[in-house]
PDB file of C-alpha atoms in Angstrom:
ATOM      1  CA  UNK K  15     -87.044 128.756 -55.398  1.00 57.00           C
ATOM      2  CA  UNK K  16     -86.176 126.761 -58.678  1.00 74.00           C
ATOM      3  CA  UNK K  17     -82.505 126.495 -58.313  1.00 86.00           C
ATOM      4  CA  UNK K  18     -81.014 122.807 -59.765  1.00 90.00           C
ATOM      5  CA  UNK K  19     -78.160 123.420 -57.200  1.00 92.00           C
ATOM      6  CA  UNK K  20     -79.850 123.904 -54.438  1.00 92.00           C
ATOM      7  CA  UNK K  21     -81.910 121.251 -55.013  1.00 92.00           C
ATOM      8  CA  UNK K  22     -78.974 118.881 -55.752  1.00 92.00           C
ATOM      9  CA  UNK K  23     -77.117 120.575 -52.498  1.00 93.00           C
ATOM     10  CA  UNK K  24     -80.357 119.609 -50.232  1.00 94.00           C
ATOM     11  CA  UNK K  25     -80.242 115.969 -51.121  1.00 93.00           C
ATOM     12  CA  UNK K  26     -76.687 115.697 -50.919  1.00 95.00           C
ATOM     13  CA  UNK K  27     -76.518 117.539 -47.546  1.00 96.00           C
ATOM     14  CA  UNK K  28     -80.153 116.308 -45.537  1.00 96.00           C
ATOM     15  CA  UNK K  29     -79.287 112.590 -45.127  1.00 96.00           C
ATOM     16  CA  UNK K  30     -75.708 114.136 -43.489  1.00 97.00           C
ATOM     17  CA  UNK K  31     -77.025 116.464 -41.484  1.00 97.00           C
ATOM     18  CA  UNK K  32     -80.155 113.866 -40.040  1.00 97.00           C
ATOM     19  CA  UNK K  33     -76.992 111.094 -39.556  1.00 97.00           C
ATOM     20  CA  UNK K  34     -74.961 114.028 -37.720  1.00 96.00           C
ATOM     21  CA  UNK K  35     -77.880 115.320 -35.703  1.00 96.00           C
ATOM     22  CA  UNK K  36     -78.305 111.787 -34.086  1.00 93.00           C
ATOM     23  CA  UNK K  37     -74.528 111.195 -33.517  1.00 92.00           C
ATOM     24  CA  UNK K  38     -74.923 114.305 -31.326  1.00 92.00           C
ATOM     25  CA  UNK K  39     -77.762 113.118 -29.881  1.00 91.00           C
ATOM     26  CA  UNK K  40     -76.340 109.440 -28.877  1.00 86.00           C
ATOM     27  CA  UNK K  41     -73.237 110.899 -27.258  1.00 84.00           C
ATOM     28  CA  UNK K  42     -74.625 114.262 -26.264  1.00 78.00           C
ATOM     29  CA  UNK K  43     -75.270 112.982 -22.625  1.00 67.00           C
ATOM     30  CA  UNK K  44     -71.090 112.451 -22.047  1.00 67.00           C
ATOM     31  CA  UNK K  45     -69.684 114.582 -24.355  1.00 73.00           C
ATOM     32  CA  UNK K  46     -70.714 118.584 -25.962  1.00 71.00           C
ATOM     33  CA  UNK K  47     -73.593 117.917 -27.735  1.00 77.00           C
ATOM     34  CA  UNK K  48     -77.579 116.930 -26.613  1.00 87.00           C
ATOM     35  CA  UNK K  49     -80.947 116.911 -27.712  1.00 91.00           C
ATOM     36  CA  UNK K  50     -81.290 120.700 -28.150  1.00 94.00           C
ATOM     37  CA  UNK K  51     -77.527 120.992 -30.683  1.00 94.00           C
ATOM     38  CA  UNK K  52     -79.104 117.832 -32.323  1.00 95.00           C
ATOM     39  CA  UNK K  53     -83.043 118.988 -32.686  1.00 96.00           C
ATOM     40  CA  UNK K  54     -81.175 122.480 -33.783  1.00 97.00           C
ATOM     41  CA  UNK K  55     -79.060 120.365 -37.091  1.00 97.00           C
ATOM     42  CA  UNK K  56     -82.035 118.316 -37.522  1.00 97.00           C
ATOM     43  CA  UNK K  57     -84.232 121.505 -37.811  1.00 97.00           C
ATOM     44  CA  UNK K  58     -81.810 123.004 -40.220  1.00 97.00           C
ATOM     45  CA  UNK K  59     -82.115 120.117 -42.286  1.00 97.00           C
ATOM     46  CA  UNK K  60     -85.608 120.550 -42.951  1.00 97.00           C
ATOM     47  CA  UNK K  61     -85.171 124.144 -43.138  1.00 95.00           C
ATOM     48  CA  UNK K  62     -82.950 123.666 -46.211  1.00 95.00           C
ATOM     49  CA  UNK K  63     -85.333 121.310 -47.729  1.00 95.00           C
ATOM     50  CA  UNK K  64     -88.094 123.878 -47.019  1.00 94.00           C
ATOM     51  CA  UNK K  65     -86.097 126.423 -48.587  1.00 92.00           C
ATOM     52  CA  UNK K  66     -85.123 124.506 -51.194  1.00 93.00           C
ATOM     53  CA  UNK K  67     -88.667 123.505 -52.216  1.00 92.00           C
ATOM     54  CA  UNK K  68     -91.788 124.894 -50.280  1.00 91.00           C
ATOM     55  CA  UNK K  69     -92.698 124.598 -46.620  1.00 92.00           C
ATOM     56  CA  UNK K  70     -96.083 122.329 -47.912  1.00 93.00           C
ATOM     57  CA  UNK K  71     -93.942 119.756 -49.817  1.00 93.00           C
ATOM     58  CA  UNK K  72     -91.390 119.901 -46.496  1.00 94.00           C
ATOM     59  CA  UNK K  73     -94.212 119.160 -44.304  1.00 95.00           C
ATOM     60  CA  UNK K  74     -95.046 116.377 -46.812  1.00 95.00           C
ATOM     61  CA  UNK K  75     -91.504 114.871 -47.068  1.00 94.00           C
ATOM     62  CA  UNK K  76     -92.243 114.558 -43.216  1.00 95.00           C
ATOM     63  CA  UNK K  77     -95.314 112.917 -42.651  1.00 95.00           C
ATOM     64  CA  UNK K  78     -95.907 114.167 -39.099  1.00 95.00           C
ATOM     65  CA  UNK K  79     -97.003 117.558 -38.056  1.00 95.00           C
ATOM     66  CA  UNK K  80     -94.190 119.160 -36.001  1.00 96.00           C
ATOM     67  CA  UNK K  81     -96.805 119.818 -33.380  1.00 96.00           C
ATOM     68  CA  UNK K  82     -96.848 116.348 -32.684  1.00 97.00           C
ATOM     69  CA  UNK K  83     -92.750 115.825 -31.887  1.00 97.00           C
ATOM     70  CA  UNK K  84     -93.299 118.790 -29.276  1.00 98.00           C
ATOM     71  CA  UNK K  85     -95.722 116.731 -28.057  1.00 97.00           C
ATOM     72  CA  UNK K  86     -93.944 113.580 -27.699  1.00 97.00           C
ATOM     73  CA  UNK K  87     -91.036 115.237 -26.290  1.00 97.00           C
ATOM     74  CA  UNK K  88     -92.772 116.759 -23.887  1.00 97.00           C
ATOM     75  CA  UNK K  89     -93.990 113.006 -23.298  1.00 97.00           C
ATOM     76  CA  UNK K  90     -90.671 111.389 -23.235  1.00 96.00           C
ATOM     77  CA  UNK K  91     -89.160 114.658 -20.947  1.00 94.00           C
ATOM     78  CA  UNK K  92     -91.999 113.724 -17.982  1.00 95.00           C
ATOM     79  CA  UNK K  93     -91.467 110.185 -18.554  1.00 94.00           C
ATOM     80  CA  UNK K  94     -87.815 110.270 -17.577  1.00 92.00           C
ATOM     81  CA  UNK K  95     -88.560 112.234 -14.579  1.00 90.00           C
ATOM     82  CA  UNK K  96     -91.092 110.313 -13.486  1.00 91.00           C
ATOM     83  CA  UNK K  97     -89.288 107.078 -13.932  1.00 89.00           C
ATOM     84  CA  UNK K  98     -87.147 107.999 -10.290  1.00 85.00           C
ATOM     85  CA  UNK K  99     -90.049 108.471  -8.882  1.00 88.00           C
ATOM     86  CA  UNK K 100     -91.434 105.281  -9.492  1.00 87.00           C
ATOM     87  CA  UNK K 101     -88.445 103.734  -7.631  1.00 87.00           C
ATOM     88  CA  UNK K 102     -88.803 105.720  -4.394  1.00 86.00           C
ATOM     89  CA  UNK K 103     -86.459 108.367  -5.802  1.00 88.00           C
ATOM     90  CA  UNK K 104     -86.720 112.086  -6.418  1.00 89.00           C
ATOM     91  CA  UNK K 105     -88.309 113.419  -9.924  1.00 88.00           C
ATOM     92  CA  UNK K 106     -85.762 113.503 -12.211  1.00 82.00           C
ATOM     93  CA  UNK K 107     -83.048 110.993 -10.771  1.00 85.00           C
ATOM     94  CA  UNK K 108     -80.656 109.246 -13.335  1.00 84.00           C
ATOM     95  CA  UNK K 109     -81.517 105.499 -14.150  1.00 85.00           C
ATOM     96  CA  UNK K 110     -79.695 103.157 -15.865  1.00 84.00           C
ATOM     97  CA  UNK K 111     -80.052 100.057 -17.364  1.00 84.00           C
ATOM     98  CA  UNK K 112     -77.791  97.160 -19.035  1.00 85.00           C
ATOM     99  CA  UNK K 113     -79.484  95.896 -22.292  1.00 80.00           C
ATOM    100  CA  UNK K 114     -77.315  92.853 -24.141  1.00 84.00           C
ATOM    101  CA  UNK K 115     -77.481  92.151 -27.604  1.00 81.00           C
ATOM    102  CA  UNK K 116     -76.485  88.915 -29.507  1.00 82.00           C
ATOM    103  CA  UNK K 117     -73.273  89.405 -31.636  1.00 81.00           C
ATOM    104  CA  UNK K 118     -73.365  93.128 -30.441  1.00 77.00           C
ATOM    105  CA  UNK K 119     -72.652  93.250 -26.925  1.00 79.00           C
ATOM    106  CA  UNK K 120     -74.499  95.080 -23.978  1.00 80.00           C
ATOM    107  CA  UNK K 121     -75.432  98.409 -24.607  1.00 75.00           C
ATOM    108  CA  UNK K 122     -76.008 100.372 -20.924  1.00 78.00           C
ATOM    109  CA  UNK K 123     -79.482 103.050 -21.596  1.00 81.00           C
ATOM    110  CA  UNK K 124     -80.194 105.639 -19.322  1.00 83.00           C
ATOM    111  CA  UNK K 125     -83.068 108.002 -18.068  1.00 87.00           C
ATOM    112  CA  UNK K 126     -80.886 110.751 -19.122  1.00 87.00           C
ATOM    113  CA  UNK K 127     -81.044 109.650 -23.070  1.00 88.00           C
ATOM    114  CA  UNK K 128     -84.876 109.326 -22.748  1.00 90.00           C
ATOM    115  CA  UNK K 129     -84.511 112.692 -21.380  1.00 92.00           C
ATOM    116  CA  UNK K 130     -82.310 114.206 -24.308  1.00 92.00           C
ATOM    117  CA  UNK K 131     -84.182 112.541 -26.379  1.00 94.00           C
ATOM    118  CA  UNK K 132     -87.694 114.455 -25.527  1.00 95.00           C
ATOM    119  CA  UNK K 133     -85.305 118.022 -25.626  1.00 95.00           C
ATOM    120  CA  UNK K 134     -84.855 116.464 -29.434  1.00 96.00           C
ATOM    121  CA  UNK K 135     -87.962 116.206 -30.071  1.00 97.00           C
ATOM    122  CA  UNK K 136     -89.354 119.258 -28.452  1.00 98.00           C
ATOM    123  CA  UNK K 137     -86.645 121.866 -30.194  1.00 97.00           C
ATOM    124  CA  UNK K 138     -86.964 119.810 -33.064  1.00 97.00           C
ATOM    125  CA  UNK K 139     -91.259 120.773 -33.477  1.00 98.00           C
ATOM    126  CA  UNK K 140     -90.966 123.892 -32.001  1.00 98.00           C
ATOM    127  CA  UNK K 141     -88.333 125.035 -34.551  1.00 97.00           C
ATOM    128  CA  UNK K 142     -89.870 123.466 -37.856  1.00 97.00           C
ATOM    129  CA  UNK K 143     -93.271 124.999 -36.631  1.00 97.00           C
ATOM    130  CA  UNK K 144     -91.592 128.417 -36.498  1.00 96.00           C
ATOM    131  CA  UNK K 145     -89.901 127.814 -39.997  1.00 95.00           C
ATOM    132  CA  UNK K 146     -92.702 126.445 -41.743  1.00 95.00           C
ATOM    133  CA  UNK K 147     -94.872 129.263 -40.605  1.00 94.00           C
ATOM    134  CA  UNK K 148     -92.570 131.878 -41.968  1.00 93.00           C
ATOM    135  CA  UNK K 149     -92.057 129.619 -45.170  1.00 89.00           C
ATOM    136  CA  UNK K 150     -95.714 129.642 -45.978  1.00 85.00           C
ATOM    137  CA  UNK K 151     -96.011 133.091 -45.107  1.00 78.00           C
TER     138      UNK K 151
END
């Protein structure tokens, strides 16, 4: 699709919607919000840039196959499952940790962000795989 304003809407709206799926990601684990609503914006980020161009120069504009972000979430799910087990707890126990930064403050991380995180990632390449398949099709 050639359209000058839907090109012009895409750039305006992808660095918004990649800012907005990571704000939902960060406080997802408190709050409404997750890794699946934030892989689902980031998703239809790239889906409007694959619309707004073609699924080949999307899949450019990303550099990694969306295989591999299923893969690494599926990584990063099993890693923060595993993590209580390595401390003598059951599989998928909640861990945090305090982690203090000069001039910033302490920032307290958690098993259950790594976990969110791999949900991200995993809904995030499963969903671009199904768009860019029907895209190319």
């Amino acid at each position: 699709m050639a359209s000058l304003i839907l090109h012009l809407a895409t750039r305006l709206l992808m660095p918004l919607l990649l800012m907005f799926s990571l704000f939902l990601l960060v406080r997802g684990h408190n709050e409404p919000g997750g890794g699946f609503t934030a892989g689902l914006v980031a998703a239809a980020a790239w889906g409007l840039y694959a619309l707004a161009y073609d699924a080949r120069t999307a899949r450019r504009a990303l550099r990694v196959e969306p295989r591999v972000f299923i893969g690494l979430g599926l990584i990063a799910i099993l890693a923060s499952g595993l993590a209580g087990m390595f401390t003598g707890k059951p599989f998928l126990t909640g861990l945090w940790g305090r982690l203090e930064i000069k001039g910033f403050g302490s920032l307290e991380l958690g098993t259950p962000l790594l976990f969110d995180f791999g949900v991200y990632l995993t809904v995030l390449g499963v969903v671009l795989t199904i768009i860019f398949t029907l895209e190319e099709e």
